Amino acid sequence: MHIGQRIKEVLLNQHKPVTWLAREINCERTNVYNIFSRKDISTGLLEKICHILNHDFFKELSEETFKGGKQK
């Protein structure tokens, strides 16, 4: 899973602008676009984004990693 793209999808599905997320995580809008381009992200930042968007990205990552009980 490309975590940055997934965060972007969830944000857009919630009809929230990039500027809103930037304000919530206390950074510039350009930094949010940088997050969208990342294949990986720190757990601290991801936890913060999970709370802000009320979405469990950790669960999605875990389910993808352990599909059918097998680790990739």
PDB file of N, CA, C and O in Angstrom, residues 11-66:
ATOM      1  N   LEU A  11      -8.768  11.592   2.639  1.00  0.00           N
ATOM      2  CA  LEU A  11      -9.014  13.030   2.777  1.00  0.00           C
ATOM      3  C   LEU A  11     -10.035  13.503   1.734  1.00  0.00           C
ATOM      4  O   LEU A  11     -10.993  14.202   2.071  1.00  0.00           O
ATOM      5  N   LEU A  12      -9.846  13.105   0.484  1.00  0.00           N
ATOM      6  CA  LEU A  12     -10.756  13.512  -0.586  1.00  0.00           C
ATOM      7  C   LEU A  12     -12.146  12.908  -0.393  1.00  0.00           C
ATOM      8  O   LEU A  12     -13.150  13.575  -0.632  1.00  0.00           O
ATOM      9  N   ASN A  13     -12.203  11.650   0.049  1.00  0.00           N
ATOM     10  CA  ASN A  13     -13.501  11.001   0.300  1.00  0.00           C
ATOM     11  C   ASN A  13     -14.277  11.697   1.415  1.00  0.00           C
ATOM     12  O   ASN A  13     -15.505  11.641   1.450  1.00  0.00           O
ATOM     13  N   GLN A  14     -13.553  12.330   2.329  1.00  0.00           N
ATOM     14  CA  GLN A  14     -14.199  13.072   3.418  1.00  0.00           C
ATOM     15  C   GLN A  14     -14.492  14.513   3.010  1.00  0.00           C
ATOM     16  O   GLN A  14     -14.985  15.299   3.815  1.00  0.00           O
ATOM     17  N   HIS A  15     -14.186  14.851   1.778  1.00  0.00           N
ATOM     18  CA  HIS A  15     -14.438  16.194   1.227  1.00  0.00           C
ATOM     19  C   HIS A  15     -13.763  17.287   2.060  1.00  0.00           C
ATOM     20  O   HIS A  15     -14.344  18.352   2.279  1.00  0.00           O
ATOM     21  N   LYS A  16     -12.552  16.987   2.498  1.00  0.00           N
ATOM     22  CA  LYS A  16     -11.783  17.969   3.263  1.00  0.00           C
ATOM     23  C   LYS A  16     -10.624  18.463   2.408  1.00  0.00           C
ATOM     24  O   LYS A  16      -9.969  17.678   1.721  1.00  0.00           O
ATOM     25  N   PRO A  17     -10.344  19.753   2.435  1.00  0.00           N
ATOM     26  CA  PRO A  17      -9.248  20.286   1.621  1.00  0.00           C
ATOM     27  C   PRO A  17      -7.873  20.027   2.252  1.00  0.00           C
ATOM     28  O   PRO A  17      -7.748  19.803   3.461  1.00  0.00           O
ATOM     29  N   VAL A  18      -6.876  20.070   1.413  1.00  0.00           N
ATOM     30  CA  VAL A  18      -5.494  19.883   1.854  1.00  0.00           C
ATOM     31  C   VAL A  18      -5.126  20.924   2.910  1.00  0.00           C
ATOM     32  O   VAL A  18      -4.434  20.616   3.879  1.00  0.00           O
ATOM     33  N   THR A  19      -5.617  22.134   2.740  1.00  0.00           N
ATOM     34  CA  THR A  19      -5.305  23.194   3.708  1.00  0.00           C
ATOM     35  C   THR A  19      -5.835  22.851   5.098  1.00  0.00           C
ATOM     36  O   THR A  19      -5.219  23.199   6.100  1.00  0.00           O
ATOM     37  N   TRP A  20      -6.973  22.180   5.161  1.00  0.00           N
ATOM     38  CA  TRP A  20      -7.537  21.760   6.449  1.00  0.00           C
ATOM     39  C   TRP A  20      -6.601  20.783   7.143  1.00  0.00           C
ATOM     40  O   TRP A  20      -6.292  20.933   8.325  1.00  0.00           O
ATOM     41  N   LEU A  21      -6.137  19.759   6.404  1.00  0.00           N
ATOM     42  CA  LEU A  21      -5.220  18.780   6.997  1.00  0.00           C
ATOM     43  C   LEU A  21      -3.921  19.452   7.422  1.00  0.00           C
ATOM     44  O   LEU A  21      -3.391  19.160   8.496  1.00  0.00           O
ATOM     45  N   ALA A  22      -3.417  20.359   6.601  1.00  0.00           N
ATOM     46  CA  ALA A  22      -2.185  21.076   6.943  1.00  0.00           C
ATOM     47  C   ALA A  22      -2.336  21.819   8.268  1.00  0.00           C
ATOM     48  O   ALA A  22      -1.453  21.765   9.134  1.00  0.00           O
ATOM     49  N   ARG A  23      -3.467  22.487   8.449  1.00  0.00           N
ATOM     50  CA  ARG A  23      -3.730  23.197   9.709  1.00  0.00           C
ATOM     51  C   ARG A  23      -3.783  22.220  10.886  1.00  0.00           C
ATOM     52  O   ARG A  23      -3.225  22.476  11.939  1.00  0.00           O
ATOM     53  N   GLU A  24      -4.457  21.096  10.667  1.00  0.00           N
ATOM     54  CA  GLU A  24      -4.640  20.112  11.737  1.00  0.00           C
ATOM     55  C   GLU A  24      -3.329  19.478  12.186  1.00  0.00           C
ATOM     56  O   GLU A  24      -3.164  19.164  13.365  1.00  0.00           O
ATOM     57  N   ILE A  25      -2.409  19.255  11.257  1.00  0.00           N
ATOM     58  CA  ILE A  25      -1.119  18.645  11.636  1.00  0.00           C
ATOM     59  C   ILE A  25      -0.029  19.707  11.796  1.00  0.00           C
ATOM     60  O   ILE A  25       1.140  19.376  11.963  1.00  0.00           O
ATOM     61  N   ASN A  26      -0.461  20.962  11.752  1.00  0.00           N
ATOM     62  CA  ASN A  26       0.443  22.087  12.020  1.00  0.00           C
ATOM     63  C   ASN A  26       1.641  22.122  11.071  1.00  0.00           C
ATOM     64  O   ASN A  26       2.791  22.111  11.493  1.00  0.00           O
ATOM     65  N   CYS A  27       1.334  22.150   9.777  1.00  0.00           N
ATOM     66  CA  CYS A  27       2.402  22.256   8.784  1.00  0.00           C
ATOM     67  C   CYS A  27       1.896  23.042   7.579  1.00  0.00           C
ATOM     68  O   CYS A  27       0.735  23.426   7.524  1.00  0.00           O
ATOM     69  N   GLU A  28       2.761  23.259   6.632  1.00  0.00           N
ATOM     70  CA  GLU A  28       2.410  23.964   5.405  1.00  0.00           C
ATOM     71  C   GLU A  28       1.703  23.021   4.442  1.00  0.00           C
ATOM     72  O   GLU A  28       1.920  21.803   4.460  1.00  0.00           O
ATOM     73  N   ARG A  29       0.901  23.581   3.583  1.00  0.00           N
ATOM     74  CA  ARG A  29       0.171  22.808   2.571  1.00  0.00           C
ATOM     75  C   ARG A  29       1.128  21.984   1.707  1.00  0.00           C
ATOM     76  O   ARG A  29       0.847  20.834   1.372  1.00  0.00           O
ATOM     77  N   THR A  30       2.276  22.570   1.370  1.00  0.00           N
ATOM     78  CA  THR A  30       3.244  21.844   0.531  1.00  0.00           C
ATOM     79  C   THR A  30       3.756  20.582   1.225  1.00  0.00           C
ATOM     80  O   THR A  30       4.068  19.600   0.560  1.00  0.00           O
ATOM     81  N   ASN A  31       3.837  20.614   2.551  1.00  0.00           N
ATOM     82  CA  ASN A  31       4.266  19.422   3.286  1.00  0.00           C
ATOM     83  C   ASN A  31       3.233  18.311   3.198  1.00  0.00           C
ATOM     84  O   ASN A  31       3.575  17.131   3.193  1.00  0.00           O
ATOM     85  N   VAL A  32       1.957  18.670   3.138  1.00  0.00           N
ATOM     86  CA  VAL A  32       0.903  17.656   2.984  1.00  0.00           C
ATOM     87  C   VAL A  32       1.045  16.996   1.618  1.00  0.00           C
ATOM     88  O   VAL A  32       0.950  15.770   1.507  1.00  0.00           O
ATOM     89  N   TYR A  33       1.320  17.768   0.578  1.00  0.00           N
ATOM     90  CA  TYR A  33       1.533  17.179  -0.742  1.00  0.00           C
ATOM     91  C   TYR A  33       2.755  16.253  -0.719  1.00  0.00           C
ATOM     92  O   TYR A  33       2.768  15.214  -1.381  1.00  0.00           O
ATOM     93  N   ASN A  34       3.752  16.606   0.068  1.00  0.00           N
ATOM     94  CA  ASN A  34       4.919  15.740   0.239  1.00  0.00           C
ATOM     95  C   ASN A  34       4.521  14.420   0.894  1.00  0.00           C
ATOM     96  O   ASN A  34       4.987  13.354   0.499  1.00  0.00           O
ATOM     97  N   ILE A  35       3.645  14.486   1.891  1.00  0.00           N
ATOM     98  CA  ILE A  35       3.147  13.265   2.549  1.00  0.00           C
ATOM     99  C   ILE A  35       2.441  12.386   1.528  1.00  0.00           C
ATOM    100  O   ILE A  35       2.623  11.164   1.518  1.00  0.00           O
ATOM    101  N   PHE A  36       1.642  12.978   0.645  1.00  0.00           N
ATOM    102  CA  PHE A  36       0.922  12.213  -0.369  1.00  0.00           C
ATOM    103  C   PHE A  36       1.873  11.433  -1.283  1.00  0.00           C
ATOM    104  O   PHE A  36       1.504  10.392  -1.814  1.00  0.00           O
ATOM    105  N   SER A  37       3.078  11.939  -1.465  1.00  0.00           N
ATOM    106  CA  SER A  37       4.028  11.280  -2.369  1.00  0.00           C
ATOM    107  C   SER A  37       4.837  10.173  -1.682  1.00  0.00           C
ATOM    108  O   SER A  37       5.549   9.427  -2.348  1.00  0.00           O
ATOM    109  N   ARG A  38       4.705  10.049  -0.372  1.00  0.00           N
ATOM    110  CA  ARG A  38       5.516   9.075   0.373  1.00  0.00           C
ATOM    111  C   ARG A  38       4.940   7.664   0.318  1.00  0.00           C
ATOM    112  O   ARG A  38       3.743   7.462   0.434  1.00  0.00           O
ATOM    113  N   LYS A  39       5.854   6.697   0.188  1.00  0.00           N
ATOM    114  CA  LYS A  39       5.464   5.287   0.267  1.00  0.00           C
ATOM    115  C   LYS A  39       5.457   4.813   1.711  1.00  0.00           C
ATOM    116  O   LYS A  39       4.854   3.789   2.029  1.00  0.00           O
ATOM    117  N   ASP A  40       6.165   5.540   2.564  1.00  0.00           N
ATOM    118  CA  ASP A  40       6.158   5.205   3.988  1.00  0.00           C
ATOM    119  C   ASP A  40       6.130   6.494   4.801  1.00  0.00           C
ATOM    120  O   ASP A  40       6.357   7.577   4.286  1.00  0.00           O
ATOM    121  N   ILE A  41       5.826   6.325   6.098  1.00  0.00           N
ATOM    122  CA  ILE A  41       5.602   7.485   6.958  1.00  0.00           C
ATOM    123  C   ILE A  41       5.926   7.082   8.392  1.00  0.00           C
ATOM    124  O   ILE A  41       5.798   5.900   8.746  1.00  0.00           O
ATOM    125  N   SER A  42       6.329   8.024   9.214  1.00  0.00           N
ATOM    126  CA  SER A  42       6.621   7.699  10.612  1.00  0.00           C
ATOM    127  C   SER A  42       5.333   7.310  11.335  1.00  0.00           C
ATOM    128  O   SER A  42       4.248   7.807  11.012  1.00  0.00           O
ATOM    129  N   THR A  43       5.458   6.427  12.290  1.00  0.00           N
ATOM    130  CA  THR A  43       4.265   5.989  13.020  1.00  0.00           C
ATOM    131  C   THR A  43       3.652   7.133  13.812  1.00  0.00           C
ATOM    132  O   THR A  43       2.432   7.208  13.942  1.00  0.00           O
ATOM    133  N   GLY A  44       4.466   8.040  14.306  1.00  0.00           N
ATOM    134  CA  GLY A  44       3.945   9.182  15.062  1.00  0.00           C
ATOM    135  C   GLY A  44       3.064  10.072  14.212  1.00  0.00           C
ATOM    136  O   GLY A  44       1.963  10.462  14.622  1.00  0.00           O
ATOM    137  N   LEU A  45       3.532  10.380  13.003  1.00  0.00           N
ATOM    138  CA  LEU A  45       2.743  11.220  12.102  1.00  0.00           C
ATOM    139  C   LEU A  45       1.499  10.474  11.640  1.00  0.00           C
ATOM    140  O   LEU A  45       0.408  11.038  11.590  1.00  0.00           O
ATOM    141  N   LEU A  46       1.643   9.187  11.353  1.00  0.00           N
ATOM    142  CA  LEU A  46       0.488   8.410  10.914  1.00  0.00           C
ATOM    143  C   LEU A  46      -0.568   8.323  12.016  1.00  0.00           C
ATOM    144  O   LEU A  46      -1.761   8.434  11.751  1.00  0.00           O
ATOM    145  N   GLU A  47      -0.123   8.164  13.248  1.00  0.00           N
ATOM    146  CA  GLU A  47      -1.075   8.116  14.370  1.00  0.00           C
ATOM    147  C   GLU A  47      -1.857   9.430  14.451  1.00  0.00           C
ATOM    148  O   GLU A  47      -3.075   9.430  14.632  1.00  0.00           O
ATOM    149  N   LYS A  48      -1.158  10.538  14.303  1.00  0.00           N
ATOM    150  CA  LYS A  48      -1.811  11.847  14.345  1.00  0.00           C
ATOM    151  C   LYS A  48      -2.838  11.983  13.219  1.00  0.00           C
ATOM    152  O   LYS A  48      -3.963  12.432  13.438  1.00  0.00           O
ATOM    153  N   ILE A  49      -2.465  11.552  12.021  1.00  0.00           N
ATOM    154  CA  ILE A  49      -3.373  11.635  10.880  1.00  0.00           C
ATOM    155  C   ILE A  49      -4.569  10.710  11.076  1.00  0.00           C
ATOM    156  O   ILE A  49      -5.700  11.063  10.731  1.00  0.00           O
ATOM    157  N   CYS A  50      -4.339   9.535  11.662  1.00  0.00           N
ATOM    158  CA  CYS A  50      -5.446   8.609  11.967  1.00  0.00           C
ATOM    159  C   CYS A  50      -6.482   9.286  12.851  1.00  0.00           C
ATOM    160  O   CYS A  50      -7.689   9.201  12.603  1.00  0.00           O
ATOM    161  N   HIS A  51      -6.015   9.958  13.888  1.00  0.00           N
ATOM    162  CA  HIS A  51      -6.934  10.632  14.816  1.00  0.00           C
ATOM    163  C   HIS A  51      -7.662  11.787  14.129  1.00  0.00           C
ATOM    164  O   HIS A  51      -8.876  11.943  14.296  1.00  0.00           O
ATOM    165  N   ILE A  52      -6.944  12.564  13.364  1.00  0.00           N
ATOM    166  CA  ILE A  52      -7.533  13.727  12.699  1.00  0.00           C
ATOM    167  C   ILE A  52      -8.596  13.304  11.687  1.00  0.00           C
ATOM    168  O   ILE A  52      -9.678  13.893  11.627  1.00  0.00           O
ATOM    169  N   LEU A  53      -8.303  12.266  10.910  1.00  0.00           N
ATOM    170  CA  LEU A  53      -9.243  11.817   9.881  1.00  0.00           C
ATOM    171  C   LEU A  53     -10.212  10.760  10.399  1.00  0.00           C
ATOM    172  O   LEU A  53     -11.096  10.323   9.654  1.00  0.00           O
ATOM    173  N   ASN A  54     -10.017  10.355  11.649  1.00  0.00           N
ATOM    174  CA  ASN A  54     -10.852   9.310  12.241  1.00  0.00           C
ATOM    175  C   ASN A  54     -10.876   8.070  11.335  1.00  0.00           C
ATOM    176  O   ASN A  54     -11.933   7.551  10.966  1.00  0.00           O
ATOM    177  N   HIS A  55      -9.664   7.633  10.968  1.00  0.00           N
ATOM    178  CA  HIS A  55      -9.511   6.509  10.042  1.00  0.00           C
ATOM    179  C   HIS A  55      -8.308   5.677  10.488  1.00  0.00           C
ATOM    180  O   HIS A  55      -7.239   6.226  10.744  1.00  0.00           O
ATOM    181  N   ASP A  56      -8.475   4.364  10.548  1.00  0.00           N
ATOM    182  CA  ASP A  56      -7.410   3.480  11.039  1.00  0.00           C
ATOM    183  C   ASP A  56      -6.536   2.964   9.891  1.00  0.00           C
ATOM    184  O   ASP A  56      -6.775   1.889   9.339  1.00  0.00           O
ATOM    185  N   PHE A  57      -5.529   3.747   9.541  1.00  0.00           N
ATOM    186  CA  PHE A  57      -4.595   3.336   8.497  1.00  0.00           C
ATOM    187  C   PHE A  57      -3.737   2.167   8.968  1.00  0.00           C
ATOM    188  O   PHE A  57      -3.324   1.339   8.160  1.00  0.00           O
ATOM    189  N   PHE A  58      -3.471   2.083  10.261  1.00  0.00           N
ATOM    190  CA  PHE A  58      -2.678   0.980  10.795  1.00  0.00           C
ATOM    191  C   PHE A  58      -3.376  -0.356  10.523  1.00  0.00           C
ATOM    192  O   PHE A  58      -2.730  -1.339  10.149  1.00  0.00           O
ATOM    193  N   LYS A  59      -4.666  -0.394  10.709  1.00  0.00           N
ATOM    194  CA  LYS A  59      -5.431  -1.617  10.459  1.00  0.00           C
ATOM    195  C   LYS A  59      -5.340  -2.001   8.985  1.00  0.00           C
ATOM    196  O   LYS A  59      -5.134  -3.172   8.658  1.00  0.00           O
ATOM    197  N   GLU A  60      -5.499  -1.027   8.110  1.00  0.00           N
ATOM    198  CA  GLU A  60      -5.402  -1.299   6.675  1.00  0.00           C
ATOM    199  C   GLU A  60      -4.028  -1.844   6.304  1.00  0.00           C
ATOM    200  O   GLU A  60      -3.921  -2.802   5.536  1.00  0.00           O
ATOM    201  N   LEU A  61      -2.984  -1.223   6.844  1.00  0.00           N
ATOM    202  CA  LEU A  61      -1.627  -1.687   6.555  1.00  0.00           C
ATOM    203  C   LEU A  61      -1.416  -3.103   7.067  1.00  0.00           C
ATOM    204  O   LEU A  61      -0.822  -3.946   6.392  1.00  0.00           O
ATOM    205  N   SER A  62      -1.909  -3.375   8.269  1.00  0.00           N
ATOM    206  CA  SER A  62      -1.770  -4.704   8.848  1.00  0.00           C
ATOM    207  C   SER A  62      -2.515  -5.745   8.027  1.00  0.00           C
ATOM    208  O   SER A  62      -1.988  -6.824   7.747  1.00  0.00           O
ATOM    209  N   GLU A  63      -3.749  -5.431   7.635  1.00  0.00           N
ATOM    210  CA  GLU A  63      -4.528  -6.371   6.842  1.00  0.00           C
ATOM    211  C   GLU A  63      -3.860  -6.653   5.500  1.00  0.00           C
ATOM    212  O   GLU A  63      -3.862  -7.787   5.037  1.00  0.00           O
ATOM    213  N   GLU A  64      -3.290  -5.641   4.902  1.00  0.00           N
ATOM    214  CA  GLU A  64      -2.609  -5.852   3.627  1.00  0.00           C
ATOM    215  C   GLU A  64      -1.342  -6.679   3.817  1.00  0.00           C
ATOM    216  O   GLU A  64      -1.019  -7.530   2.999  1.00  0.00           O
ATOM    217  N   THR A  65      -0.637  -6.432   4.898  1.00  0.00           N
ATOM    218  CA  THR A  65       0.608  -7.151   5.163  1.00  0.00           C
ATOM    219  C   THR A  65       0.359  -8.618   5.465  1.00  0.00           C
ATOM    220  O   THR A  65       1.117  -9.490   5.057  1.00  0.00           O
ATOM    221  N   PHE A  66      -0.726  -8.898   6.171  1.00  0.00           N
ATOM    222  CA  PHE A  66      -1.000 -10.269   6.622  1.00  0.00           C
ATOM    223  C   PHE A  66      -2.240 -10.864   5.971  1.00  0.00           C
ATOM    224  O   PHE A  66      -3.029 -11.531   6.623  1.00  0.00           O
TER     225      PHE A  66
END
